[in-house]
Coordinates of C-alpha atoms in Angstrom, one line a residue:
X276 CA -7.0 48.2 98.4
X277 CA -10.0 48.7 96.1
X278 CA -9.4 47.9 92.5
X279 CA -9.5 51.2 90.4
X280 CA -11.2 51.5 86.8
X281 CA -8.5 51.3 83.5
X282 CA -9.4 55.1 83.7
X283 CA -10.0 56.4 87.3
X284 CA -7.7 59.3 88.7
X285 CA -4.6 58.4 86.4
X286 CA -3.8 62.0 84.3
X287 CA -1.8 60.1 81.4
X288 CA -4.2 59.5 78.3
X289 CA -3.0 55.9 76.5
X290 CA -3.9 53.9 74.1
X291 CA -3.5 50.1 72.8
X292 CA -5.1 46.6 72.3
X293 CA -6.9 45.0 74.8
X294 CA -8.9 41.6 75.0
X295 CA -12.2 42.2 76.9
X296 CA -13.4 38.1 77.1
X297 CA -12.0 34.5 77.3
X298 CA -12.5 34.5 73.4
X299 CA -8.7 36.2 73.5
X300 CA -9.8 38.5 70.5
X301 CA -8.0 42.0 71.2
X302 CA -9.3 45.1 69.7
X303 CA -8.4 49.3 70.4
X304 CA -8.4 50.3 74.1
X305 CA -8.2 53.9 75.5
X306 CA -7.0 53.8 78.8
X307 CA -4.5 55.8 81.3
X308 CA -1.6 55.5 82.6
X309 CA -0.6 56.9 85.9
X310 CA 2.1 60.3 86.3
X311 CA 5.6 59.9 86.0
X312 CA 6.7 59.8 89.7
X313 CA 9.9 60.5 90.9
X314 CA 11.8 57.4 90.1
X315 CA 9.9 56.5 87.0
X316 CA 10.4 56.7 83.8
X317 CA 8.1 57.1 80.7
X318 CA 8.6 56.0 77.3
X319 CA 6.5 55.8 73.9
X320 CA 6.5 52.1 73.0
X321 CA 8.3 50.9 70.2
X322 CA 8.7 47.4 69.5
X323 CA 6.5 44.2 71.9
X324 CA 7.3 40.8 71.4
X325 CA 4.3 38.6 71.6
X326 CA 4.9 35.8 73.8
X327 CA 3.3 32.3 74.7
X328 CA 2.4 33.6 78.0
X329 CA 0.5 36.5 76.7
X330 CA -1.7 34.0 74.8
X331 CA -2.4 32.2 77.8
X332 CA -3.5 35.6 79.5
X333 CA -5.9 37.0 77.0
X334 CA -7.7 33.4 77.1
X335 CA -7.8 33.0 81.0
X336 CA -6.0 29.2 80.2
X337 CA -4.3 29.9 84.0
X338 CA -7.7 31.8 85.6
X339 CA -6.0 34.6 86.9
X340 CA -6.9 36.9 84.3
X341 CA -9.3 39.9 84.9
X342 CA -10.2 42.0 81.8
X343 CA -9.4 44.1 80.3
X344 CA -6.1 42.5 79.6
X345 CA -3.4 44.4 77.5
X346 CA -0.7 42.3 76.7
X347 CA 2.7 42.5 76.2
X348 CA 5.8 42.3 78.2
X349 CA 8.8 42.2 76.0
X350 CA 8.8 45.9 75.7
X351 CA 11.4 48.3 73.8
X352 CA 10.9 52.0 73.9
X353 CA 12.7 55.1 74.1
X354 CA 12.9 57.4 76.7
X355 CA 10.0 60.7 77.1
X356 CA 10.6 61.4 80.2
X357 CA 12.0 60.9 83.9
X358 CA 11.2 61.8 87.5
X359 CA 13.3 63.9 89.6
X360 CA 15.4 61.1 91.2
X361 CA 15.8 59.0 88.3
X362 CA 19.5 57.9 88.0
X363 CA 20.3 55.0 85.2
X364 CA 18.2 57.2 82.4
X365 CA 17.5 60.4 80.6
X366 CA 15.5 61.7 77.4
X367 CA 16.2 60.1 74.6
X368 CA 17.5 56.7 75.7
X369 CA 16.7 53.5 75.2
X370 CA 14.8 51.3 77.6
X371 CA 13.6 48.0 78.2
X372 CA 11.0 46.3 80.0
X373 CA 10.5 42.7 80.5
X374 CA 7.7 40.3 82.7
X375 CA 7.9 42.4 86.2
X376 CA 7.6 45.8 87.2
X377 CA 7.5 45.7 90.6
X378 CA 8.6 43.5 93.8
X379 CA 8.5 44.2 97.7
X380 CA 12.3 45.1 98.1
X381 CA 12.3 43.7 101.4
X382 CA 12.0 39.7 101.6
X383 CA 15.5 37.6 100.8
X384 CA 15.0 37.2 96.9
X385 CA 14.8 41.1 96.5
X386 CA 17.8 41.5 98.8
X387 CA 19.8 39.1 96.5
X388 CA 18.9 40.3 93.2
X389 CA 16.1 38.1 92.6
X390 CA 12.9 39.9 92.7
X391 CA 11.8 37.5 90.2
X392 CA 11.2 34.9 93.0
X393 CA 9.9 37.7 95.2
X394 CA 6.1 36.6 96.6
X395 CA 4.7 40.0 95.3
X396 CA 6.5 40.5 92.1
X397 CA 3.8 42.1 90.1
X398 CA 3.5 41.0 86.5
X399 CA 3.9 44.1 83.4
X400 CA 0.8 43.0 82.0
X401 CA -2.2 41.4 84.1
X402 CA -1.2 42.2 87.7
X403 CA -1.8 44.1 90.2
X404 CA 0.3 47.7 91.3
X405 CA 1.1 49.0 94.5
X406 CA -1.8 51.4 94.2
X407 CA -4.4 48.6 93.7
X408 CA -4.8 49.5 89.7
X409 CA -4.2 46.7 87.1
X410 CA -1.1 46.6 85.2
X411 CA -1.4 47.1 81.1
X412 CA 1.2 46.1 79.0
X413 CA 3.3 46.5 76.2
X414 CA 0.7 46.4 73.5
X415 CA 0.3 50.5 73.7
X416 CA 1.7 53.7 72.8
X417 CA 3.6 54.5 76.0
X418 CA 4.4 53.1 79.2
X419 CA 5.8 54.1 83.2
X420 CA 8.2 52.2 84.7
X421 CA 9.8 52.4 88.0
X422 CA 13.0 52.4 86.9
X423 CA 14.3 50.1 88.9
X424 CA 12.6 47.3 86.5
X425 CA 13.9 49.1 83.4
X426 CA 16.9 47.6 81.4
X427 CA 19.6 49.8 79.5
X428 CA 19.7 49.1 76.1
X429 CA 23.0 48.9 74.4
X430 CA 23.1 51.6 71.5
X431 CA 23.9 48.3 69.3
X432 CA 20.6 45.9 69.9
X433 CA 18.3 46.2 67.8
X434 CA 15.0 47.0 69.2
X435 CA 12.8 44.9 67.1
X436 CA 14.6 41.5 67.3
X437 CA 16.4 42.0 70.5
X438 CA 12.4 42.6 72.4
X439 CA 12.1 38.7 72.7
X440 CA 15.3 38.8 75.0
X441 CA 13.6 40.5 77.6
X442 CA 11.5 37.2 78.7
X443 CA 13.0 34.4 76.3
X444 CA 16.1 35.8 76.5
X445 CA 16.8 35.6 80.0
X446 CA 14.4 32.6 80.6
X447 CA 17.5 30.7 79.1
X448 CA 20.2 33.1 80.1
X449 CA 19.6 32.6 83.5
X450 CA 19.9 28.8 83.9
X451 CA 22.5 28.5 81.7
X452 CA 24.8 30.9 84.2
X453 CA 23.0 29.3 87.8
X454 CA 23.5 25.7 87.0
X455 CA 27.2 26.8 85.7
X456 CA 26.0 25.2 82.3
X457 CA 28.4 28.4 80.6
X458 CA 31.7 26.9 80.7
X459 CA 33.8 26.4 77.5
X460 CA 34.0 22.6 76.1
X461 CA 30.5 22.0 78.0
X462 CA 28.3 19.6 76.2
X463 CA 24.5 21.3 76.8
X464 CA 20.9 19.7 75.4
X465 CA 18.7 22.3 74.4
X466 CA 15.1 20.6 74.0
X467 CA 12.5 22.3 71.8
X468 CA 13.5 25.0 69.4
X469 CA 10.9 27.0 69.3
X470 CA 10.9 31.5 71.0
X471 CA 13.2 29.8 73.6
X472 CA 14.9 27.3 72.3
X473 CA 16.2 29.1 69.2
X474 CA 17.6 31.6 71.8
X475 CA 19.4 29.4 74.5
X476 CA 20.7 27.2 71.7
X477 CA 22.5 31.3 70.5
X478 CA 23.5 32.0 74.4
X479 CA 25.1 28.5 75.0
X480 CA 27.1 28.5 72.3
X481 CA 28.4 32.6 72.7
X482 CA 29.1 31.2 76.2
X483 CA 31.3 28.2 74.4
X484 CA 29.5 25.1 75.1
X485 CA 29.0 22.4 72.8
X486 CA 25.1 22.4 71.4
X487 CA 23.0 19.5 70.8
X488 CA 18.9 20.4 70.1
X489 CA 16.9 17.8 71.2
X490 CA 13.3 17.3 69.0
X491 CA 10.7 15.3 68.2
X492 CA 10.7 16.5 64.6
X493 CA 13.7 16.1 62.0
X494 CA 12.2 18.7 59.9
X495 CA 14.1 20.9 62.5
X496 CA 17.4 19.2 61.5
X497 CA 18.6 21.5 59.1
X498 CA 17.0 24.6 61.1
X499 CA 19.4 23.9 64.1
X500 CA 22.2 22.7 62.2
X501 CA 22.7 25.3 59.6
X502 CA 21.0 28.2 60.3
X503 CA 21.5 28.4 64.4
X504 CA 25.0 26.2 64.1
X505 CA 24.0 23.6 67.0
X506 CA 27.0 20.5 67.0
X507 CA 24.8 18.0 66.7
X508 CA 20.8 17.1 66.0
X509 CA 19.3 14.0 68.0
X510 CA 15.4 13.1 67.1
X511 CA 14.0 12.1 70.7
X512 CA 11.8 9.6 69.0
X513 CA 14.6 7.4 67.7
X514 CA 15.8 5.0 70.5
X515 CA 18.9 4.4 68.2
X516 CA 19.9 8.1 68.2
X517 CA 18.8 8.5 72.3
X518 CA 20.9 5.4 72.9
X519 CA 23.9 6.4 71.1
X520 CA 24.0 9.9 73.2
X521 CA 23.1 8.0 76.7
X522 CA 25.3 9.8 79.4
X523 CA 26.8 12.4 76.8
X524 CA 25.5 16.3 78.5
X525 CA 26.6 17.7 81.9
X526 CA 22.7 19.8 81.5
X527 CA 19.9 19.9 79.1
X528 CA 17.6 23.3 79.2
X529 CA 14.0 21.5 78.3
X530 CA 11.8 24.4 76.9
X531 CA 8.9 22.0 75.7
X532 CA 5.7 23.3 77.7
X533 CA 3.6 20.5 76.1
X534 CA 3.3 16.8 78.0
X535 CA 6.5 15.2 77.4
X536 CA 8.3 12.2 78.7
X537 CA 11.2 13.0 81.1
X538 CA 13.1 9.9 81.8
X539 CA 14.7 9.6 77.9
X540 CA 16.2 12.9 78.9
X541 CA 17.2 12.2 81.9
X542 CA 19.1 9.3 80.6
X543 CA 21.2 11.9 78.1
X544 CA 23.1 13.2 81.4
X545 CA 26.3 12.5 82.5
X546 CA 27.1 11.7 86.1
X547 CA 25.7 14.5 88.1
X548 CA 24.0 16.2 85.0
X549 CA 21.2 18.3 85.5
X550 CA 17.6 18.5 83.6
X551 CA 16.4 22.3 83.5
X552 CA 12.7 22.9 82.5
X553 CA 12.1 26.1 81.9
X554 CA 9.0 25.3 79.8
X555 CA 5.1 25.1 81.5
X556 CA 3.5 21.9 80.5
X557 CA -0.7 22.3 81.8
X558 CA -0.7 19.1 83.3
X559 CA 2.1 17.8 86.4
X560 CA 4.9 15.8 84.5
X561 CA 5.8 12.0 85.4
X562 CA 9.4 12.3 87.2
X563 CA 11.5 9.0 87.5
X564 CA 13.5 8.5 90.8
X565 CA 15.6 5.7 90.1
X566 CA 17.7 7.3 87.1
X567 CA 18.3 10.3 89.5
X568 CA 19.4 8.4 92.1
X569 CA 22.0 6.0 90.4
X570 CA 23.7 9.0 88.6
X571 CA 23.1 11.8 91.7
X572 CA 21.4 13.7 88.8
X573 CA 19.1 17.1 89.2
X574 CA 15.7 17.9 88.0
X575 CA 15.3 22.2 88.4
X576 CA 13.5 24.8 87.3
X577 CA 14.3 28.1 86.5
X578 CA 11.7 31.8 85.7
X579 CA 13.1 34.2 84.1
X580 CA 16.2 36.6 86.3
X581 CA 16.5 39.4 88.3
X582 CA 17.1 42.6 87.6
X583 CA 21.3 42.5 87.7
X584 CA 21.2 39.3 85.8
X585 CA 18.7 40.5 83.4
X586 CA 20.6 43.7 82.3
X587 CA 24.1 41.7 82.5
X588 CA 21.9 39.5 79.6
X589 CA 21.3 42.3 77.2
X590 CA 25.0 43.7 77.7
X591 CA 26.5 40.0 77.1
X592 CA 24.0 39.9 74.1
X593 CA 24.7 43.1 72.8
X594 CA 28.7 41.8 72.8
X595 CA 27.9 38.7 71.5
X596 CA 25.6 40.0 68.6
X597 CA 22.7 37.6 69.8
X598 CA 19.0 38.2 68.8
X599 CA 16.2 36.1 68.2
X600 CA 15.0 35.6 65.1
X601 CA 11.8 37.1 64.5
X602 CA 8.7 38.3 61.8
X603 CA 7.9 41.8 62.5
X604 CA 3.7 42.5 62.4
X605 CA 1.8 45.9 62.4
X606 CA -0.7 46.5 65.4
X607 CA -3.8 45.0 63.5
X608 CA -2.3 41.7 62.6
X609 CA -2.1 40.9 66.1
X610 CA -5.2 38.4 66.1
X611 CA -4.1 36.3 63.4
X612 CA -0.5 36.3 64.8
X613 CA -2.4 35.0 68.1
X614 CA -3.8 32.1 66.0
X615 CA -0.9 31.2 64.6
X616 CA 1.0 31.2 67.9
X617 CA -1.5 28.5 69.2
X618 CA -0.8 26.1 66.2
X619 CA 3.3 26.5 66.8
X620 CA 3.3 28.9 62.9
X621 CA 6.3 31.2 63.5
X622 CA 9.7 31.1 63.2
X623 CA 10.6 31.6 65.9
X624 CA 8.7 35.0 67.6
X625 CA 6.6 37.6 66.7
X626 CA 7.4 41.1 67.0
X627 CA 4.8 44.1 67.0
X628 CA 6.1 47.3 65.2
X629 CA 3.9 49.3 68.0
X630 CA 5.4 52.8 66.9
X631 CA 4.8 52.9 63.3
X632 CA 1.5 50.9 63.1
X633 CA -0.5 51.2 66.7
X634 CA -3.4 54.5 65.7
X635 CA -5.5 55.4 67.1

C-alpha cells in the first residue's frame, strides 16, 4: 500500500515534535491524525516518557527510520473520546499506551496474548499502520488508539512517573513472571541500574525476591542500597566480590545494552540459573558454552509483553506503589534531555509534561 503524507486524507488536526534528519534534533510539527473509528479511542496526551529507543529512532542508529519521526511511546493520557464499539473505556478515563499499537490477531503469538512477538506488530512511533500511513508518537497533543493496545490506568498511578512503566516497566515485568524469577526467598541479579534497572530491581523485590544489582560502578552503591533497598551491591570489576557470589542467583535480568562480558555473569548462577538480557548491545555479544553446559544454565531474551501481561503490570504496580523515578521536562527541553540521555545524565528517566508545556 502506498505510503500516505503526515497530512493526507486524515480529518484530525495534531500537533508535536518531530525530528526531520539523522542529526536527531526535534522541533514543532503539525500533522493529523486519523478519525476515531469504532473501536478507538482518542485521548489528549499528558505525560511521554523519553526512552533509549526513541533516541536510537530520531538518529536512524538501527536504519529503519523514515522521517518525519515523532517519538514517544510511553504515553499517558486521558480519555476525549470513543468509537461506537469501544468496551474497556469512556470519557474521562485514563489511558495508557506503550511500544505497539497494532498486531495481525491471527498468527500463534496474538492468539496467546503475545502480540508483542507477532511478525507485524506495528511500532507507536516509527512504524507503519494498517492503512499504509506512518505511525507518530507520544510527543503530541493527542493520540488514537485501537483500543485493544490501550492500558487501564489505576485511578492511583501517577501519570507522570508511572509513563516509564509502559515500556521499562514491563520490559522487566515480563521476564521476571516467564522465567518464574517472582517467587518469594528467590535470590535475582539485576545488572545495570539505569530506566530499567531501577525498575526491575522495584518489581522483584514487590514480588519478594532477594535483590542483588550488579555494576561496574560503586558510585551506584549507595543508590541501590539506600534509596531503591537492593540486599546486596557486587561491583562486576572486582574478581574478589564476583568470586565470593559464584553460584549464588537462580536468574539475573542484564539490562546493560552496551558491549559487556557474559561469562562473569553466567558464573553468578546457580545450578539451572538463567541469564535474561533484556538490554540491546550494537554489536553480537561473546556467549560461553562450557559454563552453560556444566551447570544446564539458560541464556534468554525477553521484549517487552503482551497486552494481558502488560495491563496485569500496571494493576500489580498500582498495588504495589511501584514507579520509576523520574525528572519531569517541559516540551522544549526535549533536545537537551536527548543529549543528556546519550551520555547516561539522568536519574533514572525523563518524563515530558506534554499537557501543560507542548504550544503550539
Amino acid at each position: 500500500m502506498a505510503e500516505k503524507s503526515h497530512q493526507e486524507g486524515y480529518p484530525t488536526k495534531a500537533f508535536g515534535w518531530a525530528a526531520r534528519d539523522q542529526s536527531g534534533v526535534l522541533s514543532p510539527f503539525n500533522f493529523s491524525r486519523r478519525a476515531t473509528g469504532e473501536k478507538d479511542v482518542a485521548f489528549k496526551v499528558l505525560f511521554c516518557g523519553v526512552c533509549h529507543t526513541d533516541l536510537h529512532m530520531i538518529k536512524n542508529e538501527w536504519g529503519v527510520s523514515s522521517y518525519p519521526v515523532v517519538p514517544g511511546h510511553e504515553i499517558m493520557g486521558q480519555v476525549t473520546a470513543v468509537g461506537s464499539k469501544v468496551e474497556k473505556f469512556k470519557v474521562g478515563d485514563k489511558v495508557g499506551v506503550g511500544y505497539m499499537v497494532g498486531s495481525c490477531h491471527s498468527c500463534d503469538s496474538c492468539h496467546n496474548d503475545l502480540e508483542n512477538y507477532c511478525p507485524e506488530m506495528i511500532l507507536t512511533s516509527g512504524g507503519k499502520y494498517h492503512d499504509g500511513t506512518t505511525t507518530y508518537g507520544g510527543f503530541s497533543d493527542i493520540m488514537v488508539a485501537d483500543e485493544h493496545y490501550a492500558v487501564r490506568i489505576p485511578e492511583n498511578l501517577p501519570l507522570d512517573s508511572g509513563a516509564p512503566l509502559l515500556c521499562a516497566g514491563i520490559t522487566v515485568y515480563s521476564p521476571l513472571r516467564f522465567y518464574g524469577l517472582d517467587k518469594p526467598g528467590m535470590h535475582v541479579g539485576v545488572v545495570g541500574l539505569g530506566g530499567l534497572g531501577h525498575v526491575a530491581v522495584k518489581f522483584a523485590k514487590a514480588m519478594g525476591v532477594k535483590v542483588t544489582v550488579i555494576s561496574t560502578s560503586l558510585k551506584k552503591k549507595e543508590e541501590a542500597l539506600e534509596h531503591l533497598g537492593a540486599h546486596s551491591f557486587l561491583v562486576s570489576r572486582d574478581p574478589d566480590q564476583m568470586q565470593a557470589a559464584i553460584g549464588t542467583m537462580d536468574g539475573i535480568i542484564d539490562t546493560v545494552s552496551a558491549a559487556h562480558p557474559l561469562f562473569p555473569l553466567i558464573g553468578l548462577l546457580k545450578t539451572q540459573g538463567k541469564l535474561v538480557l533484556v538490554g540491546a548491545p550494537p554489536k553480537p555479544l561473546e556467549l560461553p558454552v562450557f559454563p552453560l553446559i556444566m551447570g544446564r544454565k539458560i541464556v534468554g531474551g525477553s521484549s517487552i509483553g503482551g497486552m494481558k501481561e502488560t495491563q496485569e503490570m500496571i494493576d500489580f504496580a498500582a498495588e504495589n506503589n511501584i514507579t520509576a523515578d523520574v525528572e519531569v521536562i517541559p516540551m522544549d527541553y526535549v533536545n537537551t534531555a536527548f543529549e543528556r540521555l546519550a551520555r547516561a545524565d539522568v536519574r533514572y528517566r525523563f518524563v515530558i509534561d506534554v499537557g501543560n508545556t507542548l504550544k503550539i
